[in-house]
Tab-separated table of C-alpha atoms and ligand atoms in Angstrom:
chain	number	residue	atom	x	y	z
A	14	MET	CA	-28.963	14.112	-7.394
A	15	LYS	CA	-26.451	14.605	-4.613
A	16	THR	CA	-23.129	14.694	-6.054
A	17	PHE	CA	-19.682	13.902	-4.393
A	18	TYR	CA	-16.128	14.248	-5.237
A	19	LEU	CA	-13.359	12.297	-3.649
A	20	GLU	CA	-9.587	12.536	-3.848
A	21	THR	CA	-7.341	9.914	-2.321
A	22	PHE	CA	-3.808	10.126	-0.930
A	23	GLY	CA	-1.737	7.498	0.436
A	24	CYS	CA	-1.074	3.871	0.414
A	25	GLN	CA	-3.472	0.883	-0.977
A	26	MET	CA	-5.169	0.581	2.195
A	27	ASN	CA	-6.498	4.022	1.588
A	28	ALA	CA	-7.273	3.460	-1.934
A	29	HIS	CA	-9.290	0.596	-1.151
A	30	ASP	CA	-10.905	2.361	1.793
A	31	SER	CA	-12.061	5.056	-0.801
A	32	GLU	CA	-13.658	2.228	-2.829
A	33	LYS	CA	-15.764	1.270	-0.128
A	34	VAL	CA	-16.595	5.104	0.789
A	35	VAL	CA	-17.719	5.441	-2.795
A	36	GLY	CA	-19.941	2.336	-2.447
A	37	THR	CA	-21.413	3.567	0.677
A	38	LEU	CA	-22.007	7.232	-0.826
A	39	VAL	CA	-23.561	5.727	-4.043
A	40	GLY	CA	-25.816	3.391	-1.822
A	41	GLN	CA	-27.189	6.448	-0.184
A	42	GLY	CA	-28.126	8.187	-3.695
A	43	TYR	CA	-25.024	10.152	-4.266
A	44	GLU	CA	-23.400	10.365	-7.817
A	45	GLN	CA	-19.659	10.777	-8.106
A	46	VAL	CA	-18.064	13.660	-10.150
A	47	ASP	CA	-14.757	14.318	-11.587
A	48	GLU	CA	-14.520	17.967	-10.528
A	49	PRO	CA	-14.661	19.456	-6.846
A	50	ALA	CA	-16.213	22.340	-8.638
A	51	ALA	CA	-19.266	20.345	-9.657
A	52	ALA	CA	-19.825	18.449	-6.267
A	53	GLU	CA	-22.019	19.453	-3.437
A	54	LEU	CA	-19.929	17.177	-1.113
A	55	VAL	CA	-16.069	17.203	-1.379
A	56	LEU	CA	-13.841	14.547	0.483
A	57	TYR	CA	-10.178	14.091	0.817
A	58	ASN	CA	-8.962	10.743	1.832
A	59	THR	CA	-5.844	11.631	3.569
A	60	CYS	CA	-2.152	10.311	4.330
A	61	SER	CA	0.048	11.513	6.997
A	62	ILE	CA	2.950	9.048	6.711
A	63	ARG	CA	5.353	11.871	6.065
A	64	ASP	CA	5.259	15.525	6.480
A	65	LYS	CA	4.910	16.071	2.783
A	66	ALA	CA	1.945	13.847	2.311
A	67	GLU	CA	0.006	15.585	5.299
A	68	GLN	CA	1.067	19.324	3.688
A	69	LYS	CA	-0.538	18.123	0.500
A	70	VAL	CA	-3.960	18.006	2.144
A	71	PHE	CA	-3.702	21.440	3.684
A	72	HIS	CA	-2.588	22.859	0.504
A	73	ARG	CA	-5.706	21.410	-1.200
A	74	LEU	CA	-7.864	22.964	1.446
A	75	GLN	CA	-6.317	26.445	1.109
A	76	GLN	CA	-6.710	26.183	-2.701
A	77	PHE	CA	-10.346	25.038	-2.352
A	78	LYS	CA	-11.063	28.082	-0.013
A	79	ARG	CA	-9.474	30.460	-2.509
A	80	GLU	CA	-11.396	28.901	-5.324
A	81	GLY	CA	-14.815	29.631	-3.565
A	82	GLY	CA	-15.491	26.341	-2.245
A	83	ARG	CA	-17.666	27.722	0.539
A	84	GLY	CA	-21.235	26.657	0.440
A	85	LYS	CA	-20.201	22.960	-0.281
A	86	VAL	CA	-19.776	20.280	2.283
A	87	ILE	CA	-16.222	19.352	2.796
A	88	GLY	CA	-14.771	16.454	4.779
A	89	LEU	CA	-11.474	15.021	5.583
A	90	LEU	CA	-11.177	11.231	5.897
A	91	GLY	CA	-8.253	8.904	6.631
A	92	CYS	CA	-5.104	9.419	8.382
A	93	VAL	CA	-4.697	13.288	8.912
A	94	ALA	CA	-8.234	13.311	9.844
A	95	GLN	CA	-7.656	10.885	12.740
A	96	GLN	CA	-4.324	12.393	13.621
A	97	GLU	CA	-5.499	16.083	13.924
A	98	GLY	CA	-9.100	15.532	14.856
A	99	GLU	CA	-10.952	18.467	16.099
A	100	LYS	CA	-7.841	20.619	15.405
A	101	ILE	CA	-8.778	20.597	11.739
A	102	PHE	CA	-11.832	22.961	12.503
A	103	GLU	CA	-9.379	25.488	13.826
A	104	ARG	CA	-6.953	25.291	11.067
A	105	ALA	CA	-9.534	25.014	8.371
A	106	PRO	CA	-12.951	26.243	9.860
A	107	PHE	CA	-14.789	25.595	6.628
A	108	VAL	CA	-14.369	21.876	7.211
A	109	ASN	CA	-17.654	20.029	8.185
A	110	LEU	CA	-16.933	16.517	8.506
A	111	VAL	CA	-13.577	14.614	10.034
A	112	CYS	CA	-13.626	10.907	10.146
A	113	GLY	CA	-10.658	8.288	10.645
A	114	SER	CA	-10.777	5.000	9.071
A	115	ALA	CA	-11.531	3.062	12.437
A	116	SER	CA	-14.964	5.012	12.232
A	117	TYR	CA	-16.095	4.451	8.609
A	118	ASN	CA	-18.811	2.122	9.985
A	119	ARG	CA	-20.409	5.240	11.295
A	120	PHE	CA	-19.749	7.179	7.976
A	121	SER	CA	-23.430	6.758	6.565
A	122	GLU	CA	-24.707	7.988	10.107
A	123	LEU	CA	-22.339	11.171	9.909
A	124	LEU	CA	-23.696	11.802	6.561
A	125	VAL	CA	-27.274	11.832	7.563
A	126	GLN	CA	-26.211	14.352	10.314
A	127	ILE	CA	-24.646	16.684	7.489
A	128	GLU	CA	-27.809	16.289	5.340
A	129	ASN	CA	-29.899	17.344	8.493
A	130	GLY	CA	-28.091	20.371	8.809
A	131	ALA	CA	-25.336	19.511	11.344
A	132	ARG	CA	-22.271	21.947	10.600
A	133	ARG	CA	-19.585	19.922	12.236
A	134	VAL	CA	-19.583	16.030	12.635
A	135	THR	CA	-16.644	13.883	13.735
A	136	GLY	CA	-15.904	10.046	13.757
A	137	LEU	CA	-12.489	9.724	15.775
A	138	SER	CA	-12.911	6.867	18.170
A	139	LEU	CA	-10.052	4.310	17.888
A	140	ASP	CA	-11.463	1.883	20.439
A	141	THR	CA	-12.928	-0.411	17.849
A	142	GLN	CA	-13.235	-4.097	17.219
A	143	ASP	CA	-14.884	-3.529	14.016
A	144	THR	CA	-13.423	-3.755	10.586
A	145	PHE	CA	-14.938	-1.593	7.803
A	146	GLU	CA	-16.731	-4.021	5.312
A	147	THR	CA	-19.661	-3.323	2.920
A	148	PRO	CA	-21.182	-5.206	0.097
A	149	LEU	CA	-21.437	-1.875	-1.827
A	150	THR	CA	-17.705	-1.492	-2.620
A	151	ARG	CA	-17.027	0.214	-6.035
A	152	ARG	CA	-13.807	-1.271	-7.279
A	153	ASP	CA	-11.867	0.746	-9.662
A	154	ASN	CA	-10.249	-2.064	-11.471
A	155	PRO	CA	-12.358	-4.875	-13.278
A	156	ASN	CA	-9.604	-7.442	-13.176
A	157	ARG	CA	-7.653	-7.087	-9.924
A	158	ALA	CA	-9.488	-6.645	-6.638
A	159	PHE	CA	-8.142	-5.311	-3.236
A	160	LEU	CA	-9.499	-7.332	-0.155
A	161	THR	CA	-8.829	-6.233	3.281
A	162	ILE	CA	-7.902	-8.995	5.662
A	163	ILE	CA	-6.694	-7.001	8.636
A	164	GLU	CA	-6.807	-3.448	9.625
A	165	GLY	CA	-4.854	-1.265	12.148
A	166	CYS	CA	-1.377	-1.927	13.537
A	167	ASP	CA	-0.356	-3.183	16.960
A	168	LYS	CA	3.321	-2.710	16.396
A	169	ALA	CA	4.920	0.568	17.628
A	170	CYS	CA	7.845	1.509	15.116
A	171	SER	CA	9.210	4.662	16.678
A	172	TYR	CA	8.861	6.719	13.616
A	173	CYS	CA	5.420	5.747	12.433
A	174	VAL	CA	1.949	7.365	12.793
A	175	VAL	CA	-0.103	4.473	11.518
A	176	PRO	CA	-0.653	2.943	15.142
A	177	PHE	CA	-2.272	6.225	15.937
A	178	THR	CA	-4.166	6.732	12.856
A	179	ARG	CA	-5.434	3.341	12.219
A	180	GLY	CA	-5.894	2.028	15.559
A	181	PRO	CA	-5.341	-1.494	16.983
A	182	GLU	CA	-5.123	-4.633	14.793
A	183	ARG	CA	-8.600	-6.334	13.799
A	184	SER	CA	-8.622	-9.486	11.499
A	185	ARG	CA	-11.643	-10.318	9.721
A	186	THR	CA	-13.061	-14.064	10.108
A	187	SER	CA	-11.718	-16.337	7.454
A	188	GLN	CA	-14.915	-17.203	6.341
A	189	SER	CA	-15.830	-13.547	5.335
A	190	VAL	CA	-12.460	-13.239	3.543
A	191	LEU	CA	-13.120	-16.369	1.571
A	192	ARG	CA	-16.839	-15.446	0.967
A	193	GLU	CA	-15.638	-12.010	-0.694
A	194	ALA	CA	-12.911	-13.899	-2.548
A	195	ARG	CA	-15.386	-16.319	-4.156
A	196	GLU	CA	-17.766	-13.424	-4.896
A	197	LEU	CA	-14.875	-11.474	-6.424
A	198	ALA	CA	-14.338	-14.603	-8.764
A	199	ASP	CA	-17.893	-14.885	-9.781
A	200	MET	CA	-17.803	-11.139	-10.784
A	201	GLY	CA	-15.013	-12.033	-13.014
A	202	TYR	CA	-11.959	-10.839	-11.058
A	203	THR	CA	-8.815	-12.942	-11.523
A	204	GLU	CA	-6.185	-11.181	-9.263
A	205	ILE	CA	-6.700	-10.500	-5.772
A	206	GLN	CA	-4.341	-8.415	-3.548
A	207	LEU	CA	-4.753	-9.192	0.147
A	208	LEU	CA	-4.487	-5.935	2.310
A	209	GLY	CA	-3.306	-4.863	5.684
A	210	GLN	CA	-0.741	-2.771	7.326
A	211	ASN	CA	0.851	-6.078	8.529
A	212	VAL	CA	-1.021	-8.818	6.461
A	213	ASN	CA	1.024	-11.593	8.024
A	214	SER	CA	0.094	-10.491	11.610
A	215	TYR	CA	-3.506	-12.055	10.600
A	216	ARG	CA	-5.110	-14.080	13.066
A	217	ASP	CA	-8.598	-15.618	12.166
A	218	PRO	CA	-10.940	-14.570	15.114
A	219	SER	CA	-13.239	-17.367	14.237
A	220	ALA	CA	-13.314	-21.160	15.431
A	221	ALA	CA	-11.217	-22.191	12.201
A	222	GLY	CA	-8.375	-19.933	13.650
A	223	LEU	CA	-6.357	-19.786	10.428
A	224	ASN	CA	-2.923	-18.183	10.303
A	225	PHE	CA	-2.003	-16.049	7.464
A	226	ALA	CA	-0.365	-18.797	5.292
A	227	GLN	CA	-3.355	-20.926	5.875
A	228	LEU	CA	-5.607	-18.156	4.679
A	229	LEU	CA	-3.331	-17.512	1.807
A	230	ASN	CA	-3.482	-21.030	0.686
A	231	LYS	CA	-7.285	-21.220	1.008
A	232	VAL	CA	-7.555	-17.765	-1.129
A	233	GLY	CA	-5.153	-19.285	-3.738
A	234	GLN	CA	-7.623	-22.344	-4.119
A	235	VAL	CA	-10.839	-20.405	-4.920
A	236	PRO	CA	-11.864	-21.352	-8.428
A	237	GLY	CA	-11.246	-18.582	-10.915
A	238	ILE	CA	-8.537	-16.655	-9.044
A	239	ARG	CA	-5.345	-16.806	-10.957
A	240	ARG	CA	-3.308	-14.568	-9.056
A	241	VAL	CA	-3.025	-13.708	-5.263
A	242	ARG	CA	-0.822	-11.026	-3.966
A	243	PHE	CA	-0.487	-9.565	-0.260
A	244	THR	CA	0.889	-6.484	1.105
A	245	THR	CA	2.642	-5.377	3.349
A	246	SER	CA	4.336	-7.964	5.337
A	247	HIS	CA	6.245	-7.307	8.700
A	248	PRO	CA	9.556	-9.181	9.018
A	249	ARG	CA	9.045	-10.067	12.705
A	250	ASP	CA	5.815	-12.027	11.803
A	251	PHE	CA	6.997	-13.532	8.641
A	252	THR	CA	6.984	-17.184	9.077
A	253	LYS	CA	8.414	-20.099	6.810
A	254	ASP	CA	5.084	-21.420	6.170
A	255	ILE	CA	4.187	-18.384	4.036
A	256	ILE	CA	7.125	-19.452	1.633
A	257	ASP	CA	5.964	-23.198	1.799
A	258	ALA	CA	2.599	-22.051	0.799
A	259	ILE	CA	4.044	-19.916	-2.425
A	260	ASP	CA	6.239	-22.991	-3.277
A	261	GLU	CA	3.230	-25.311	-3.364
A	262	ASN	CA	0.660	-23.185	-5.306
A	263	PRO	CA	1.660	-21.191	-8.318
A	264	VAL	CA	-1.492	-19.062	-7.968
A	265	LEU	CA	0.194	-17.283	-5.166
A	266	CYS	CA	2.508	-14.813	-6.786
A	267	ASN	CA	6.124	-14.993	-6.415
A	268	HIS	CA	6.663	-11.491	-5.019
A	269	VAL	CA	7.354	-10.452	-1.342
A	270	HIS	CA	7.420	-7.080	-0.007
A	271	LEU	CA	9.470	-7.163	3.163
A	272	PRO	CA	10.245	-3.736	4.478
A	273	VAL	CA	13.727	-3.705	6.208
A	274	GLN	CA	13.936	-0.033	6.852
A	275	SER	CA	17.620	-0.176	7.745
A	276	GLY	CA	20.411	-2.770	7.763
A	277	SER	CA	21.938	-1.678	11.073
A	278	ASN	CA	20.868	-3.426	14.333
A	279	SER	CA	21.383	-0.360	16.333
A	280	THR	CA	19.110	1.776	14.144
A	281	LEU	CA	16.399	-1.135	13.936
A	282	SER	CA	16.562	-1.014	17.650
A	283	ARG	CA	15.997	2.713	17.970
A	284	MET	CA	13.411	2.140	15.150
A	285	GLN	CA	11.617	-0.510	17.577
A	286	ARG	CA	11.456	-2.835	14.549
A	287	LEU	CA	11.587	-6.024	16.677
A	288	TYR	CA	14.131	-7.955	14.450
A	289	THR	CA	17.764	-8.114	13.980
A	290	ARG	CA	19.632	-7.900	10.591
A	291	ASP	CA	20.341	-11.623	10.930
A	292	GLU	CA	16.833	-12.519	11.638
A	293	TYR	CA	15.779	-10.401	8.600
A	294	LEU	CA	18.503	-12.018	6.351
A	295	ARG	CA	17.228	-15.624	7.424
A	296	ARG	CA	13.781	-14.814	5.929
A	297	ILE	CA	15.550	-13.661	2.742
A	298	GLU	CA	17.453	-16.808	2.627
A	299	TRP	CA	14.052	-18.820	2.955
A	300	MET	CA	12.906	-16.895	-0.199
A	301	LYS	CA	16.064	-17.444	-2.146
A	302	LYS	CA	15.878	-21.033	-1.624
A	303	SER	CA	12.278	-21.131	-3.078
A	304	SER	CA	11.685	-22.978	-6.119
A	305	ARG	CA	9.536	-20.103	-7.392
A	306	ASN	CA	12.388	-17.479	-7.842
A	307	ILE	CA	10.510	-14.967	-5.455
A	308	ALA	CA	11.104	-11.290	-6.196
A	309	ILE	CA	11.947	-9.276	-3.113
A	310	THR	CA	11.064	-5.672	-2.585
A	311	THR	CA	11.567	-3.488	0.277
A	312	ASP	CA	11.175	-0.053	2.074
A	313	ILE	CA	14.083	2.030	3.350
A	314	ILE	CA	14.345	4.824	5.618
A	315	VAL	CA	17.566	6.975	5.583
A	316	GLY	CA	18.479	9.645	8.078
A	317	PHE	CA	16.851	8.164	11.116
A	318	PRO	CA	17.663	10.259	14.316
A	319	GLY	CA	21.409	9.378	15.212
A	320	GLU	CA	22.066	7.232	12.096
A	321	THR	CA	26.002	7.344	11.949
A	322	GLU	CA	27.784	6.998	8.807
A	323	ALA	CA	28.785	3.531	9.955
A	324	GLU	CA	25.110	2.544	10.426
A	325	PHE	CA	24.199	3.958	6.853
A	326	ALA	CA	27.038	1.857	5.422
A	327	GLU	CA	25.564	-1.331	7.009
A	328	THR	CA	22.294	-0.509	5.118
A	329	LEU	CA	24.232	-0.109	1.764
A	330	ALA	CA	25.855	-3.449	2.462
A	331	LEU	CA	22.594	-5.200	3.044
A	332	ILE	CA	21.195	-3.722	-0.131
A	333	ASP	CA	24.098	-5.268	-1.951
A	334	GLU	CA	23.632	-8.539	-0.181
A	335	VAL	CA	19.912	-9.001	-0.818
A	336	GLU	CA	19.933	-7.428	-4.469
A	337	TYR	CA	16.282	-6.370	-4.209
A	338	GLU	CA	14.033	-6.342	-7.224
A	339	SER	CA	12.730	-2.961	-6.431
A	340	MET	CA	12.761	-0.581	-3.552
A	341	PHE	CA	10.714	2.531	-2.146
A	342	SER	CA	13.335	4.614	-0.181
A	343	PHE	CA	12.556	7.725	2.094
A	344	LYS	CA	14.130	10.322	4.026
A	345	TYR	CA	13.158	10.121	7.671
A	346	SER	CA	10.439	12.449	8.426
A	347	PRO	CA	9.608	13.332	11.975
A	348	ARG	CA	6.061	12.688	12.865
A	349	PRO	CA	3.695	13.762	15.612
A	350	ASN	CA	2.774	11.454	18.540
A	351	THR	CA	5.718	9.030	17.825
A	352	ALA	CA	8.577	7.955	19.979
A	353	ALA	CA	11.106	9.283	17.494
A	354	VAL	CA	9.977	12.770	17.482
A	355	LYS	CA	11.430	13.149	20.744
A	356	MET	CA	14.940	11.728	19.797
A	357	ASP	CA	17.558	14.103	18.457
A	358	ASP	CA	16.822	14.504	14.836
A	359	SER	CA	20.348	15.528	14.124
A	360	LEU	CA	20.867	14.791	10.666
A	361	ASP	CA	20.182	17.842	8.385
A	362	GLU	CA	18.127	17.664	5.083
A	363	THR	CA	21.226	17.950	3.015
A	364	GLU	CA	22.753	14.950	4.762
A	365	LYS	CA	19.602	12.812	4.396
A	366	SER	CA	19.284	13.847	0.811
A	367	ARG	CA	22.935	12.747	0.171
A	368	ARG	CA	22.124	9.554	1.701
A	369	LEU	CA	18.953	8.966	-0.198
A	370	THR	CA	20.797	9.442	-3.545
A	371	ILE	CA	23.437	6.951	-2.614
A	372	VAL	CA	20.726	4.390	-1.780
A	373	GLN	CA	18.619	5.223	-4.954
A	374	GLU	CA	21.634	5.081	-7.211
A	375	LYS	CA	22.854	1.885	-5.722
A	376	GLN	CA	19.493	0.313	-6.160
A	377	ARG	CA	19.158	1.746	-9.814
A	378	ALA	CA	22.373	-0.141	-10.588
A	379	ILE	CA	21.003	-3.421	-9.006
A	380	GLN	CA	17.863	-3.150	-11.174
A	381	ILE	CA	19.650	-2.425	-14.417
A	382	ARG	CA	21.784	-5.466	-13.821
A	383	ARG	CA	18.995	-7.847	-12.625
A	384	ASN	CA	16.459	-6.823	-15.391
A	385	ALA	CA	18.880	-7.445	-18.135
A	386	GLU	CA	19.412	-10.933	-16.829
A	387	LEU	CA	15.862	-11.653	-17.819
A	388	ILE	CA	16.192	-10.975	-21.524
A	389	GLY	CA	15.499	-13.951	-23.517
A	390	SER	CA	13.057	-15.359	-20.802
A	391	ARG	CA	9.347	-15.957	-21.134
A	392	GLU	CA	7.057	-14.430	-18.624
A	393	GLU	CA	3.216	-14.618	-18.109
A	394	VAL	CA	1.815	-11.116	-17.943
A	395	MET	CA	-1.702	-10.031	-16.999
A	396	ILE	CA	-2.462	-7.142	-19.470
A	397	GLU	CA	-3.029	-3.958	-17.731
A	398	GLY	CA	-3.585	-1.384	-20.502
A	399	PHE	CA	-2.248	-0.079	-23.962
A	400	ASN	CA	0.108	2.828	-24.245
A	401	LYS	CA	-1.090	4.882	-27.443
A	402	ASN	CA	2.172	6.787	-27.479
A	403	THR	CA	4.589	3.766	-27.575
A	404	LEU	CA	1.944	1.559	-29.266
A	405	GLN	CA	2.955	-1.138	-26.606
A	406	TRP	CA	0.587	-3.172	-24.457
A	407	ILE	CA	1.284	-2.852	-20.619
A	408	GLY	CA	1.773	-6.034	-18.848
A	409	ARG	CA	2.564	-7.241	-15.266
A	410	THR	CA	4.433	-10.353	-14.382
A	411	SER	CA	3.680	-12.511	-11.280
A	412	GLN	CA	6.949	-10.913	-9.703
A	413	HIS	CA	5.115	-7.512	-10.015
A	414	ARG	CA	7.535	-6.203	-12.772
A	415	THR	CA	6.005	-3.983	-15.638
A	416	LEU	CA	6.626	-5.739	-18.914
A	417	ASN	CA	5.535	-3.674	-22.031
A	418	PHE	CA	5.242	-5.446	-25.162
A	419	THR	CA	4.145	-5.222	-28.731
A	420	ALA	CA	1.979	-7.693	-30.556
A	421	LEU	CA	1.095	-8.123	-34.136
A	422	GLU	CA	-1.815	-5.983	-35.480
A	423	ASP	CA	-4.209	-8.929	-35.797
A	424	ALA	CA	-3.620	-10.246	-32.356
A	425	SER	CA	-6.942	-9.522	-30.378
A	426	LEU	CA	-5.713	-8.567	-26.836
A	427	LYS	CA	-7.828	-7.227	-24.129
A	428	VAL	CA	-6.932	-5.825	-20.756
A	429	GLY	CA	-7.327	-8.376	-18.129
A	430	GLU	CA	-6.080	-11.322	-20.368
A	431	TYR	CA	-3.046	-13.383	-19.580
A	432	ARG	CA	-0.484	-13.821	-22.231
A	433	HIS	CA	3.168	-15.188	-22.369
A	434	VAL	CA	5.664	-12.489	-23.399
A	435	LEU	CA	9.289	-13.026	-24.507
A	436	VAL	CA	11.591	-10.409	-23.037
A	437	THR	CA	13.800	-8.709	-25.573
A	438	ARG	CA	15.065	-5.534	-23.739
A	439	SER	CA	15.383	-4.161	-20.331
A	440	GLY	CA	15.593	-0.979	-18.453
A	441	PRO	CA	16.108	0.048	-14.755
A	442	ASN	CA	12.214	0.142	-14.007
A	443	SER	CA	10.729	-2.093	-16.738
A	444	LEU	CA	11.219	-4.863	-19.343
A	445	VAL	CA	10.037	-4.743	-22.968
A	446	GLY	CA	9.107	-7.726	-25.043
A	447	GLU	CA	6.987	-9.399	-27.841
A	448	LEU	CA	3.919	-11.492	-27.570
A	449	ALA	CA	5.191	-15.100	-27.578
B	26	SAH	N1	3.222	-1.558	7.589
B	26	SAH	C1	4.102	-1.389	6.713
B	26	SAH	C2	4.515	0.236	6.446
B	26	SAH	C3	3.592	1.160	6.223
B	26	SAH	S1	4.109	2.694	5.810
B	26	SAH	C4	5.589	-1.799	7.509
B	26	SAH	O1	5.520	-2.015	8.796
B	26	SAH	O2	6.353	-2.162	6.842
B	26	SAH	C5	5.299	2.657	4.322
B	26	SAH	C6	6.649	2.906	4.480
B	26	SAH	O3	6.707	4.409	4.858
B	26	SAH	C7	7.397	2.217	5.693
B	26	SAH	O4	7.855	0.957	5.332
B	26	SAH	C8	8.450	3.405	5.882
B	26	SAH	O5	9.739	3.010	5.032
B	26	SAH	C9	7.887	4.487	5.443
B	26	SAH	N2	7.817	5.559	6.516
B	26	SAH	C10	6.779	5.296	7.758
B	26	SAH	N3	7.035	6.346	8.488
B	26	SAH	C11	8.062	7.228	7.929
B	26	SAH	C12	8.559	8.232	8.332
B	26	SAH	N4	8.179	8.930	9.613
B	26	SAH	N5	9.600	9.039	7.776
B	26	SAH	C13	9.881	8.299	6.529
B	26	SAH	N6	9.416	7.262	6.068
B	26	SAH	C14	8.492	6.669	6.796
B	27	SF4	FE1	4.073	1.668	10.811
B	27	SF4	FE2	5.512	-0.201	12.040
B	27	SF4	FE3	2.873	-0.606	11.907
B	27	SF4	FE4	4.321	-0.773	9.824
B	27	SF4	S1	4.644	-2.044	11.508
B	27	SF4	S2	2.379	0.376	10.163
B	27	SF4	S3	6.057	0.755	9.970
B	27	SF4	S4	4.067	0.982	12.985
B	28	F3S	FE1	-0.698	7.217	4.721
B	28	F3S	FE2	-2.470	6.183	6.443
B	28	F3S	FE3	-1.561	4.708	4.513
B	28	F3S	S1	-0.601	7.350	6.816
B	28	F3S	S2	0.516	5.254	4.173
B	28	F3S	S3	-2.722	6.520	4.174
B	28	F3S	S4	-2.046	4.043	6.622
């Protein structure tokens, strides 16, 4: 039996790509193992979004070499693979396979070349019309399924590597998305998470010509599916009909992740984000007026080149105004090939760290306050697991909050079930409750 080990870094798109790659490998007679030492083929599905993420992979490769990885076949997939390409062979000569996500349709073929004795193979083309789909996908979670609707990115945010690592936007036909959604429901999945770097830039290439909101609506009508999520949305393409769809169909989760990056128009313009603060806030207003009590989450970058103290203050004011349910915040990291790398990266690490701490403390205070407001309310959760240390069940609300809860011992609960929980306590990052 041929064996492989696969470690995944980065975003949900990468996590889902790995599920497809695993399916492809298993379909070709490989067995997955838990330790690189036990594998003949070792794969890393890499992320390049910030320098730290990229360094992790090269650190793994060094470790691998020290610990006698020679003799094994080693492959780099994903965003660092695409970004560094053939240069990886210079930096790590023992690597045998380098393949970016836009070339995964060729992954099987590259594998055969390796099996036939090729020492170095690459899949690095970005000029593709294809999306990577396979009926063999091995999903990690038996209840919640990722489903790709669009790959790549046609934006050009000046700090971001994704357009270079994942290629141009390619949408799947609505027929193939809906077929997969129905198959997932038949297999027992109750939650679907639609994926894309910009899900709401979705454009159905078939004659049906659905836009994102229409597709969302249709996925939300698939019998057996109880929750539909989607990530990530770009504010520029975020249209009101998405909120209307959520308003009309409770299956569509009341959570929108809408990365703002900065609250300052001048910074947004240098970032090439294609929207203004006011345009962004108009979208927030649509959500706040929704009958569904939509949870809004975001991403923030601090210390972008040239970010003045006044511009930073505008980001802080925006955070106060929106009062996000949660947030990912990052220090700007200069990236290869991007437009911003040529800008004067004038802020030093200490200043970036100072700004990051201010943002995170502000957000923490907001979360403490907002989560406390939920005490006494009843929320439906999907059960995700059981924590043996705290003896609590782990639940997830439609708004994507973690709600851990206790249940009487005789309650027969199972992971994947939906239950109502009474919220009794709150913290900055989660809620605690009792089975209602
Ligand atoms: N497609 C999504 C974002 C994908 S990357 C969107 O457009 O919103 C996820 C997040 O990483 C981004 O929202 C941004 O906040 C952060 N990020 C991307 N490039 C970065 C960089 N060079 N430095 C710091 N953070 C970065
Ligand atoms: Fe990157 Fe911007 Fe594309 Fe998002 S929209 S993936 S931040 S270039
Ligand atoms: Fe990282 Fe590539 Fe995703 S850079 S965040 S793995 S698209």
